[in-house]
Short mmCIF file of C-alpha atoms (C1' of nucleotides) in Angstrom, two decimals:
data_model
loop_
_atom_site.label_atom_id
_atom_site.label_comp_id
_atom_site.label_asym_id
_atom_site.label_seq_id
_atom_site.Cartn_x
_atom_site.Cartn_y
_atom_site.Cartn_z
CA UNK A 15 0.00 0.00 0.00
CA UNK A 16 1.21 3.45 -0.72
CA UNK A 17 1.44 6.12 1.91
CA UNK A 18 -1.90 7.74 1.22
CA UNK A 19 -3.74 4.44 1.26
CA UNK A 20 -2.09 3.63 4.57
CA UNK A 21 -3.11 6.97 5.96
CA UNK A 22 -6.72 6.42 5.03
CA UNK A 23 -6.77 3.09 6.87
CA UNK A 24 -5.14 4.70 9.88
CA UNK A 25 -7.60 7.54 9.89
CA UNK A 26 -10.74 5.46 9.89
CA UNK A 27 -12.78 6.35 12.95
CA UNK A 28 -10.10 8.43 14.59
CA UNK A 29 -10.62 11.63 16.53
CA UNK A 30 -7.27 13.34 16.12
CA UNK A 31 -3.91 12.79 14.52
CA UNK A 32 -1.04 14.88 15.75
CA UNK A 33 0.75 15.66 13.48
CA UNK A 34 -0.47 14.26 10.21
CA UNK A 35 2.41 15.76 8.24
CA UNK A 36 4.95 14.19 10.58
CA UNK A 37 3.30 10.80 10.19
CA UNK A 38 3.39 11.15 6.44
CA UNK A 39 7.10 11.86 6.58
CA UNK A 40 7.76 8.84 8.75
CA UNK A 41 5.77 6.62 6.41
CA UNK A 42 7.64 7.92 3.38
CA UNK A 43 10.86 6.60 4.83
CA UNK A 44 9.46 3.14 4.28
CA UNK A 45 10.75 1.57 7.48
CA UNK A 46 8.22 -0.05 9.81
CA UNK A 47 7.03 2.25 12.56
CA UNK A 48 7.06 1.36 16.22
CA UNK A 49 3.46 1.75 17.26
CA UNK A 50 2.81 1.86 20.96
CA UNK A 51 -0.31 1.08 22.90
CA UNK A 52 -0.18 1.17 26.65
CA UNK A 53 -2.70 -0.74 28.72
CA UNK A 54 -3.17 -0.95 32.43
CA UNK A 55 -4.54 -4.35 33.37
CA UNK A 56 -6.85 -2.98 36.03
CA UNK A 57 -9.42 -5.63 35.21
CA UNK A 58 -8.94 -8.97 33.61
CA UNK A 59 -11.78 -8.88 31.14
CA UNK A 60 -11.78 -6.85 27.97
CA UNK A 61 -14.87 -5.35 26.42
CA UNK A 62 -15.65 -4.01 22.98
CA UNK A 63 -14.91 -0.44 24.02
CA UNK A 64 -11.32 -1.33 24.43
CA UNK A 65 -11.13 -3.17 21.14
CA UNK A 66 -11.59 0.13 19.31
CA UNK A 67 -7.99 0.98 19.97
CA UNK A 68 -6.78 -2.62 19.78
CA UNK A 69 -8.29 -2.90 16.34
CA UNK A 70 -6.45 0.21 15.32
CA UNK A 71 -3.22 -1.35 16.47
CA UNK A 72 -4.08 -4.47 14.52
CA UNK A 73 -4.52 -2.35 11.40
CA UNK A 74 -1.01 -1.02 11.86
CA UNK A 75 0.24 -4.58 12.16
CA UNK A 76 -1.44 -5.47 8.91
CA UNK A 77 0.21 -2.51 7.26
CA UNK A 78 3.54 -3.99 8.25
CA UNK A 79 4.37 -1.89 11.28
CA UNK A 80 5.72 -3.07 14.61
CA UNK A 81 3.09 -3.11 17.33
CA UNK A 82 4.39 -2.62 20.85
CA UNK A 83 1.96 -3.40 23.63
CA UNK A 84 3.01 -1.96 26.95
CA UNK A 85 1.54 -3.72 29.93
CA UNK A 86 1.40 -1.12 32.64
CA UNK A 87 2.57 -3.29 35.49
CA UNK A 88 3.75 -0.15 37.27
CA UNK A 89 1.35 2.43 35.95
CA UNK A 90 -1.61 0.26 36.92
CA UNK A 91 -0.41 0.53 40.46
CA UNK A 92 -0.59 4.29 40.16
CA UNK A 93 -3.92 4.56 38.37
CA UNK A 94 -4.61 6.69 35.34
CA UNK A 95 -6.65 9.75 36.29
CA UNK A 96 -7.74 10.36 32.69
CA UNK A 97 -11.43 11.00 32.43
CA UNK A 98 -11.97 10.00 36.02
CA UNK A 99 -13.94 11.91 38.56
CA UNK A 100 -12.24 10.24 41.46
CA UNK A 101 -9.04 8.47 42.38
CA UNK A 102 -8.64 4.98 41.02
CA UNK A 103 -8.03 2.23 43.50
CA UNK A 104 -4.39 1.23 43.56
CA UNK A 105 -3.75 -2.35 42.63
CA UNK A 106 -1.10 -4.57 44.08
CA UNK A 107 1.62 -5.91 41.85
CA UNK A 108 0.33 -9.44 42.27
CA UNK A 109 -3.15 -8.44 41.12
CA UNK A 110 -1.73 -6.60 38.17
CA UNK A 111 0.41 -9.47 37.01
CA UNK A 112 -2.45 -11.90 37.37
CA UNK A 113 -4.73 -9.65 35.34
CA UNK A 114 -2.04 -9.03 32.76
CA UNK A 115 -1.83 -12.62 31.66
CA UNK A 116 -5.52 -12.95 30.99
CA UNK A 117 -5.63 -9.51 29.48
CA UNK A 118 -2.93 -10.36 27.03
CA UNK A 119 -4.57 -13.55 25.92
CA UNK A 120 -7.82 -11.68 25.33
CA UNK A 121 -6.10 -8.84 23.51
CA UNK A 122 -4.63 -11.40 21.17
CA UNK A 123 -8.09 -12.23 19.92
CA UNK A 124 -7.73 -8.94 18.14
CA UNK A 125 -3.99 -8.59 17.72
CA UNK A 126 -1.58 -10.77 15.81
CA UNK A 127 0.44 -12.28 18.62
CA UNK A 128 3.23 -13.40 16.32
CA UNK A 129 4.02 -9.85 15.34
CA UNK A 130 3.61 -8.23 18.70
CA UNK A 131 6.26 -6.90 21.04
CA UNK A 132 5.04 -7.05 24.62
CA UNK A 133 6.77 -5.05 27.32
CA UNK A 134 5.97 -4.59 30.99
CA UNK A 135 6.82 -1.11 32.14
CA UNK A 136 8.08 -2.43 35.45
CA UNK A 137 11.09 -3.35 33.34
CA UNK A 138 12.31 0.24 33.52
CA UNK A 139 10.35 1.74 36.38
CA UNK A 140 11.64 -0.78 38.87
CA UNK A 141 15.13 0.41 38.14
CA UNK A 142 14.52 4.11 38.75
CA UNK A 143 15.90 5.64 41.91
CA UNK A 144 14.24 8.40 43.82
CA UNK A 145 16.51 11.01 42.24
CA UNK A 146 15.55 9.76 38.81
CA UNK A 147 11.93 10.26 39.73
CA UNK A 148 12.67 13.78 40.92
CA UNK A 149 14.35 14.57 37.62
CA UNK A 150 11.37 13.22 35.77
CA UNK A 151 9.03 15.35 37.86
CA UNK A 152 11.13 18.42 37.13
CA UNK A 153 10.21 18.13 33.48
CA UNK A 154 6.78 19.54 33.92
CA UNK A 155 4.98 22.14 35.98
CA UNK A 156 2.00 22.16 38.28
CA UNK A 157 0.00 24.47 36.04
CA UNK A 158 0.51 22.29 32.99
CA UNK A 159 -0.41 19.19 34.92
CA UNK A 160 -3.58 20.67 36.29
CA UNK A 161 -4.82 22.31 33.11
CA UNK A 162 -6.57 19.13 32.00
CA UNK A 163 -10.30 19.04 32.08
CA UNK A 164 -10.65 16.05 34.38
CA UNK A 165 -8.50 17.66 37.04
CA UNK A 166 -10.21 21.00 36.62
CA UNK A 167 -13.56 19.35 37.14
CA UNK A 168 -12.37 17.56 40.20
CA UNK A 169 -10.95 20.75 41.62
CA UNK A 170 -14.27 22.49 41.05
CA UNK A 171 -16.30 19.62 42.40
CA UNK A 172 -14.07 19.58 45.43
CA UNK A 173 -13.05 15.95 45.12
CA UNK A 174 -9.62 14.81 46.14
CA UNK A 175 -6.69 14.71 43.75
CA UNK A 176 -3.82 12.73 45.13
CA UNK A 177 -0.25 13.58 44.28
CA UNK A 178 0.54 10.22 42.76
CA UNK A 179 -2.16 10.78 40.16
CA UNK A 180 -0.31 13.79 38.87
CA UNK A 181 2.73 11.84 37.83
CA UNK A 182 0.80 9.29 35.82
CA UNK A 183 1.14 11.16 32.51
CA UNK A 184 4.88 11.44 33.03
CA UNK A 185 5.12 7.71 33.52
CA UNK A 186 3.22 7.05 30.35
CA UNK A 187 5.40 9.49 28.48
CA UNK A 188 8.49 7.85 29.87
CA UNK A 189 7.31 4.55 28.39
CA UNK A 190 7.39 6.17 24.97
CA UNK A 191 10.99 7.21 25.48
CA UNK A 192 11.99 3.75 26.67
CA UNK A 193 10.63 1.99 23.63
CA UNK A 194 11.35 4.77 21.19
CA UNK A 195 7.81 5.02 19.91
CA UNK A 196 6.99 6.46 16.51
CA UNK A 197 3.28 6.45 17.06
CA UNK A 198 1.18 6.09 20.16
CA UNK A 199 -2.47 5.11 20.09
CA UNK A 200 -5.00 5.91 22.74
CA UNK A 201 -8.55 6.83 23.57
CA UNK A 202 -9.58 10.40 23.17
CA UNK A 203 -9.28 10.89 26.91
CA UNK A 204 -5.63 9.97 26.62
CA UNK A 205 -4.68 12.98 24.55
CA UNK A 206 -2.90 14.74 27.37
CA UNK A 207 -0.91 11.67 28.34
CA UNK A 208 0.10 11.05 24.75
CA UNK A 209 1.28 14.61 24.34
CA UNK A 210 3.52 14.31 27.37
CA UNK A 211 5.28 11.52 25.54
CA UNK A 212 6.15 13.93 22.75
CA UNK A 213 7.72 16.37 25.17
CA UNK A 214 9.74 13.75 26.97
CA UNK A 215 10.97 12.24 23.73
CA UNK A 216 12.01 15.60 22.38
CA UNK A 217 13.81 16.22 25.64
CA UNK A 218 15.60 12.89 25.30
CA UNK A 219 16.70 13.70 21.80
CA UNK A 220 14.19 11.44 20.07
CA UNK A 221 11.81 12.32 17.32
CA UNK A 222 8.45 13.04 18.98
CA UNK A 223 5.83 10.37 18.54
CA UNK A 224 2.70 10.77 16.49
CA UNK A 225 -0.42 10.73 18.63
CA UNK A 226 -3.47 9.05 17.21
CA UNK A 227 -6.58 9.12 19.32
CA UNK A 228 -9.77 7.14 18.94
CA UNK A 229 -13.25 7.97 20.21
CA UNK A 230 -14.53 6.46 23.42
CA UNK A 231 -17.21 3.99 22.47
CA UNK A 232 -20.57 4.61 24.06
CA UNK A 233 -21.90 1.59 25.88
CA UNK A 234 -25.24 -0.13 25.48
CA UNK A 235 -27.06 2.78 27.10
CA UNK A 236 -25.82 4.99 24.30
CA UNK A 237 -24.85 7.68 26.74
CA UNK A 238 -21.89 6.81 28.88
CA UNK A 239 -18.69 5.27 27.64
CA UNK A 240 -18.60 1.53 27.62
CA UNK A 241 -17.32 0.44 30.96
CA UNK A 242 -17.53 -2.48 33.25
CA UNK A 243 -18.45 -0.33 36.18
CA UNK A 244 -21.45 1.09 34.33
CA UNK A 245 -22.58 -2.38 33.35
CA UNK A 246 -23.15 -1.23 29.78
CA UNK A 247 -20.52 -3.35 28.12
CA UNK A 248 -20.11 -6.27 25.80
CA UNK A 249 -17.27 -8.49 26.95
CA UNK A 250 -15.20 -10.06 24.22
CA UNK A 251 -15.54 -13.38 25.98
CA UNK A 252 -19.31 -13.07 26.19
CA UNK A 253 -21.16 -16.02 24.73
CA UNK A 254 -22.30 -15.55 21.11
CA UNK A 255 -25.98 -15.16 21.89
CA UNK A 256 -25.25 -12.72 24.71
CA UNK A 257 -23.02 -10.68 22.52
CA UNK A 258 -25.60 -10.66 19.77
CA UNK A 259 -28.43 -9.72 22.09
CA UNK A 260 -26.48 -6.97 23.77
CA UNK A 261 -25.55 -5.40 20.48
CA UNK A 262 -29.17 -5.58 19.35
CA UNK A 263 -30.11 -3.58 22.40
CA UNK A 264 -28.24 -0.45 21.37
CA UNK A 265 -30.18 2.49 20.02
CA UNK A 266 -30.52 2.67 16.24
CA UNK A 267 -28.48 5.86 16.06
CA UNK A 268 -25.47 4.30 17.70
CA UNK A 269 -25.04 1.43 15.29
CA UNK A 270 -23.27 3.50 12.64
CA UNK A 271 -20.54 4.29 15.06
CA UNK A 272 -20.27 0.65 16.03
CA UNK A 273 -19.88 -0.26 12.38
CA UNK A 274 -17.11 2.26 11.93
CA UNK A 275 -15.19 1.39 15.06
CA UNK A 276 -15.85 -2.30 15.57
CA UNK A 277 -16.01 -3.75 12.08
CA UNK A 278 -14.19 -3.57 8.78
CA UNK A 279 -17.37 -2.98 6.80
CA UNK A 280 -16.47 -0.31 4.23
CA UNK A 281 -17.68 3.11 5.25
CA UNK A 282 -19.35 3.59 1.86
CA UNK A 283 -21.53 0.58 2.61
CA UNK A 284 -22.38 1.88 6.07
CA UNK A 285 -23.25 5.25 4.59
CA UNK A 286 -25.53 3.60 2.06
CA UNK A 287 -27.40 1.72 4.77
CA UNK A 288 -27.74 4.84 6.80
CA UNK A 289 -29.23 6.64 3.84
CA UNK A 290 -31.55 3.71 3.26
CA UNK A 291 -32.87 3.84 6.78
CA UNK A 292 -33.38 7.56 6.58
CA UNK A 293 -35.30 7.11 3.34
CA UNK A 294 -37.37 4.33 4.80
CA UNK A 295 -36.17 1.75 2.29
CA UNK A 296 -34.09 -0.24 4.76
CA UNK A 297 -35.14 -1.66 8.10
CA UNK A 298 -32.91 -0.58 10.98
CA UNK A 299 -33.38 -3.85 12.78
CA UNK A 300 -32.12 -5.86 9.82
CA UNK A 301 -29.02 -3.73 9.60
CA UNK A 302 -28.46 -4.00 13.30
CA UNK A 303 -28.62 -7.76 12.99
CA UNK A 304 -25.91 -7.54 10.38
CA UNK A 305 -23.84 -5.48 12.78
CA UNK A 306 -24.35 -7.91 15.62
CA UNK A 307 -23.60 -10.87 13.37
CA UNK A 308 -20.41 -9.29 12.05
CA UNK A 309 -19.07 -8.60 15.50
CA UNK A 310 -20.00 -12.01 16.88
CA UNK A 311 -18.26 -13.61 13.90
CA UNK A 312 -15.04 -11.79 14.75
CA UNK A 313 -14.84 -13.41 18.16
CA UNK A 314 -16.69 -16.68 17.72
CA UNK A 315 -16.66 -17.43 14.02
CA UNK A 316 -19.31 -17.33 11.32
CA UNK A 317 -21.24 -20.40 12.42
CA UNK A 318 -21.69 -19.11 15.92
CA UNK A 319 -22.84 -15.80 14.51
CA UNK A 320 -25.47 -17.46 12.36
CA UNK A 321 -26.67 -19.52 15.30
CA UNK A 322 -26.77 -16.48 17.56
CA UNK A 323 -28.87 -14.64 15.02
CA UNK A 324 -31.31 -17.52 14.65
CA UNK A 325 -31.58 -17.76 18.39
CA UNK A 326 -32.23 -14.06 18.74
CA UNK A 327 -34.98 -14.18 16.17
CA UNK A 328 -36.56 -17.13 17.87
CA UNK A 329 -36.48 -15.71 21.37
CA UNK A 330 -37.23 -12.07 20.76
CA UNK A 331 -39.03 -11.81 17.48
CA UNK A 332 -41.15 -14.90 17.94
CA UNK A 333 -41.02 -15.01 21.73
CA UNK A 334 -40.09 -18.65 21.59
CA UNK A 335 -37.68 -20.47 23.82
CA UNK A 336 -33.96 -20.32 23.19
CA UNK A 337 -32.11 -23.24 21.75
CA UNK A 338 -29.81 -23.75 24.66
CA UNK A 339 -30.31 -22.88 28.24
CA UNK A 340 -28.66 -23.77 31.51
CA UNK A 341 -29.69 -27.04 33.04
CA UNK A 342 -30.78 -27.53 36.57
CA UNK A 343 -31.40 -30.81 38.25
CA UNK A 344 -34.11 -30.92 40.82
CA UNK A 345 -32.74 -32.82 43.76
CA UNK A 346 -35.72 -33.77 45.79
CA UNK A 347 -39.13 -34.84 44.64
CA UNK A 348 -42.34 -34.24 46.55
CA UNK A 349 -45.62 -32.83 45.44
CA UNK A 350 -44.55 -29.20 45.46
CA UNK A 351 -41.91 -27.18 43.69
CA UNK A 352 -40.17 -24.50 45.74
CA UNK A 353 -39.84 -21.99 42.92
CA UNK A 354 -37.95 -19.45 45.01
CA UNK A 355 -35.27 -21.92 45.95
CA UNK A 356 -34.76 -23.06 42.40
CA UNK A 357 -34.50 -19.50 41.11
CA UNK A 358 -31.77 -18.78 43.60
CA UNK A 359 -29.82 -21.98 43.22
CA UNK A 360 -29.82 -21.62 39.47
CA UNK A 361 -28.80 -17.98 39.83
CA UNK A 362 -31.84 -16.67 38.03
CA UNK A 363 -32.34 -14.40 41.02
CA UNK A 364 -29.69 -12.99 43.37
CA UNK A 365 -31.69 -13.18 46.59
CA UNK A 366 -34.78 -14.68 48.08
CA UNK A 367 -36.43 -11.30 48.16
CA UNK A 368 -35.70 -10.73 44.49
CA UNK A 369 -37.04 -14.15 43.58
CA UNK A 370 -40.25 -13.44 45.43
CA UNK A 371 -40.58 -10.11 43.70
CA UNK A 372 -40.19 -11.68 40.30
CA UNK A 373 -42.91 -14.16 41.05
CA UNK A 374 -45.20 -11.49 42.44
CA UNK A 375 -44.68 -9.37 39.36
CA UNK A 376 -45.67 -12.18 37.06
CA UNK A 377 -42.22 -12.55 35.54
CA UNK A 378 -41.83 -16.22 36.30
CA UNK A 379 -43.35 -18.97 34.26
CA UNK A 380 -43.14 -22.73 33.91
CA UNK A 381 -43.47 -23.97 30.35
CA UNK A 382 -44.81 -20.51 29.49
CA UNK A 383 -47.54 -20.64 32.10
CA UNK A 384 -47.28 -17.91 34.70
CA UNK A 385 -46.40 -18.92 38.20
CA UNK A 386 -48.58 -17.17 40.73
CA UNK A 387 -47.41 -18.65 44.01
CA UNK A 388 -44.09 -19.13 45.76
CA UNK A 389 -44.68 -22.85 45.73
CA UNK A 390 -46.55 -24.62 43.00
CA UNK A 391 -47.54 -28.21 42.38
CA UNK A 392 -44.65 -30.06 40.81
CA UNK A 393 -45.23 -30.34 37.06
CA UNK A 394 -45.88 -33.83 35.86
CA UNK A 395 -43.34 -33.65 33.06
CA UNK A 396 -39.87 -35.02 33.68
CA UNK A 397 -38.37 -31.83 32.38
CA UNK A 398 -39.77 -28.34 32.06
CA UNK A 399 -38.64 -24.81 31.34
CA UNK A 400 -38.53 -22.23 34.10
CA UNK A 401 -38.40 -18.68 32.90
CA UNK A 402 -37.76 -15.46 34.80
CA UNK A 403 -38.28 -12.26 32.87
CA UNK A 404 -37.50 -11.96 29.20
CA UNK A 405 -34.11 -13.44 29.02
CA UNK A 406 -33.47 -15.80 31.89
CA UNK A 407 -34.31 -19.40 31.15
CA UNK A 408 -33.63 -22.65 32.89
CA UNK A 409 -34.27 -26.23 31.93
CA UNK A 410 -35.26 -28.13 35.04
CA UNK A 411 -34.99 -31.88 35.15
CA UNK A 412 -35.98 -34.19 37.93
CA UNK A 413 -33.10 -36.13 39.39
CA UNK A 414 -35.10 -39.32 39.62
CA UNK A 415 -35.79 -39.24 35.91
CA UNK A 416 -32.16 -39.25 34.84
"C1'" G B 18 -0.30 24.98 62.46
"C1'" G B 19 -5.26 28.05 62.88
"C1'" G B 20 -10.46 28.42 61.40
"C1'" G B 21 -14.82 26.51 58.82
"C1'" A B 22 -17.87 22.67 56.15
"C1'" G B 23 -18.72 17.66 55.37
"C1'" G B 24 -18.82 11.90 55.20
"C1'" U B 25 -26.40 8.76 54.20
"C1'" G B 26 -28.69 3.22 49.77
"C1'" G B 27 -25.32 1.60 42.77
"C1'" C B 28 -24.86 7.16 41.84
"C1'" A B 29 -26.31 12.25 42.97
"C1'" G B 30 -28.77 14.03 47.26
"C1'" A B 31 -32.92 15.09 51.42
"C1'" G B 32 -33.47 13.99 56.56
"C1'" C B 33 -30.83 16.37 61.74
"C1'" G B 34 -33.99 12.52 68.70
"C1'" G B 35 -39.48 8.34 67.83
"C1'" G B 36 -44.33 7.78 62.12
"C1'" C B 37 -36.76 6.15 58.85
"C1'" A B 38 -35.28 0.36 55.53
"C1'" A B 39 -34.47 6.29 55.25
"C1'" A B 40 -38.18 11.71 50.49
"C1'" G B 41 -37.93 13.06 45.37
"C1'" G B 42 -34.50 11.92 41.25
"C1'" C B 43 -31.15 8.88 38.12
"C1'" A B 44 -29.71 3.95 37.31
"C1'" C B 45 -31.62 -0.92 37.67
"C1'" C B 46 -35.57 -5.06 37.59
"C1'" A B 47 -40.55 -6.70 36.12
"C1'" G B 48 -45.31 -6.06 33.47
"C1'" A B 49 -47.88 -3.54 29.24
"C1'" C B 50 -46.66 -1.53 24.41
"C1'" U B 51 -42.95 -2.44 20.10
"C1'" G B 52 -38.89 -4.04 14.89
"C1'" U B 53 -34.66 -5.41 19.23
"C1'" A B 54 -34.10 -0.95 21.65
"C1'" A B 55 -35.71 3.89 22.92
"C1'" A B 56 -39.98 6.64 24.49
"C1'" U B 57 -44.38 6.06 27.43
"C1'" C B 58 -47.49 3.96 31.31
"C1'" U B 59 -47.78 0.66 35.78
"C1'" G B 60 -45.39 -1.71 39.71
"C1'" G B 61 -40.89 -2.92 42.25
"C1'" C B 62 -36.07 -1.83 44.06
"C1'" G B 63 -31.46 -4.19 51.99
"C1'" U B 64 -31.70 -9.36 53.66
"C1'" C B 65 -34.18 -13.47 55.75
"C1'" U B 66 -36.76 -19.35 58.22
"C1'" A B 67 -41.48 -13.16 55.67
"C1'" C B 68 -48.14 -9.80 58.15
"C1'" G B 69 -42.54 -10.86 61.81
"C1'" A B 70 -37.23 -10.53 62.42
"C1'" C B 71 -32.30 -9.05 61.36
"C1'" U B 72 -28.58 -5.78 59.26
"C1'" A B 73 -27.73 -0.56 57.57
"C1'" C B 74 -26.75 6.15 57.43
"C1'" G B 75 -17.42 6.79 57.67
"C1'" G B 76 -15.29 3.74 62.39
"C1'" A B 77 -15.32 2.84 67.80
"C1'" G B 78 -17.55 4.07 72.26
"C1'" G B 79 -21.38 6.85 75.13
"C1'" U B 80 -26.20 9.62 76.53
"C1'" U B 81 -31.48 8.03 75.99
"C1'" C B 82 -37.21 4.00 77.04
"C1'" G B 83 -35.63 5.21 71.79
"C1'" A B 84 -30.10 7.83 67.58
"C1'" A B 85 -28.87 8.56 60.55
"C1'" U B 86 -30.22 12.49 63.93
"C1'" C B 87 -27.12 14.42 70.61
"C1'" C B 88 -21.91 13.73 73.04
"C1'" U B 89 -16.55 11.84 72.95
"C1'" C B 90 -12.45 9.91 70.36
"C1'" C B 91 -10.52 8.15 65.68
"C1'" C B 92 -10.26 7.92 60.17
"C1'" C B 93 -11.18 10.46 55.56
"C1'" U B 94 -12.51 14.73 52.19
"C1'" C B 95 -13.24 19.88 50.87
"C1'" C B 96 -12.73 25.34 51.63
"C1'" C B 97 -10.24 29.75 53.80
"C1'" C B 98 -5.83 31.45 56.36
"C1'" A B 99 -0.50 30.45 57.62
#
RNA sequence: GGGGAGGUGGCAGAGCGGGCAAAGGCACCAGACUGUAAAUCUGGCGUCUACGACUACGGAGGUUCGAAUCCUCCCCUCCCCA
């Protein structure tokens, strides 16, 4: 691919590229670029929001560049303040290392592991002495550190900002120096941190890195960014039908962005669909199914995607039962079925109170017949389907019948 | 170091001696409606061996028949001054 074609791949979905002209120059040299992405393994499970930037890194790999994934074994213990309205909890090194392993294996569902350089930043941070840290701190000023929006907001809101949070950007920038990055990728909220890398590299006599930022993906609620703590995420290890269903639950307006950031569907095609929906000639739900199917196929393969789609149509469009559901074996017999107990043991309800509520609200049914009491006569069938709400199903079998 | 204001349910935030498992809101769950969703309406929303009991309003003590509410100490946060 020539330089302009490469640039157009790189620019898909991005928010900002600093500086485009510098990137062009680097590309013209023809040598592979060192493209850095830093991640803090604060949690072990990845979600689609994070794949936005991972996918971008993958694109660089496919263009022949060297991807460098920095595992923030030290920075995770500090906690990135970017976009936060309060201090992050500090993780222990053991937690971080445990998370890192799982994180890496999940990230490699997107990245090409064989062409990936993985570095833990403890490699260099563990060797710094206190004086080295002081020298690093001397490279910036209080005013510059505090000018960021997230800190400003916290100052105004009167929430605490701890000193260690202030040095986070310097640490991230230092990573760039250590690996001699040509390009660093990050979420839009990372802009400040990425820019610090440029300064530190310049100071160290290196060519400043190019900063390429990607949008933060809105979660299923369509409002807040996708995040585990908001519960509006799609995990990349989610089961195919879950993944499909979750994606189907996003608002129609959001799906275009999902197409752009989470799939390789050509933007011309996406634009055509969008126009079709606006004109009334295309059905938004059909297109959303395509989106969901495409994403599921990336993580689980085409067959699983087809099955997930069929399942979705069965359960939601035709209100039928799903193909597969968890099994539960009824231990004791007797004339009555303790519905509450079963709901809890099968984790269809988190507490006795919740189970009772579900029953009282008419959300629970046995073989599609509403359950109206906490205990009901045991169905005659050897196996029956217990349902709680729209999407929680359970196949109950009697132990004696097995 | 001095002075002031605070810490309440997932979040934001009322309450300031009994009627408080704690208003109203957001989020969430369920039902209705629908193309999934959204929107809207209705109900729910600590736990349990369930018309009663237990746990809970930063932590530990105390006053009181009774404390989220009063007192003491401790921890934490914010603001002003130095």
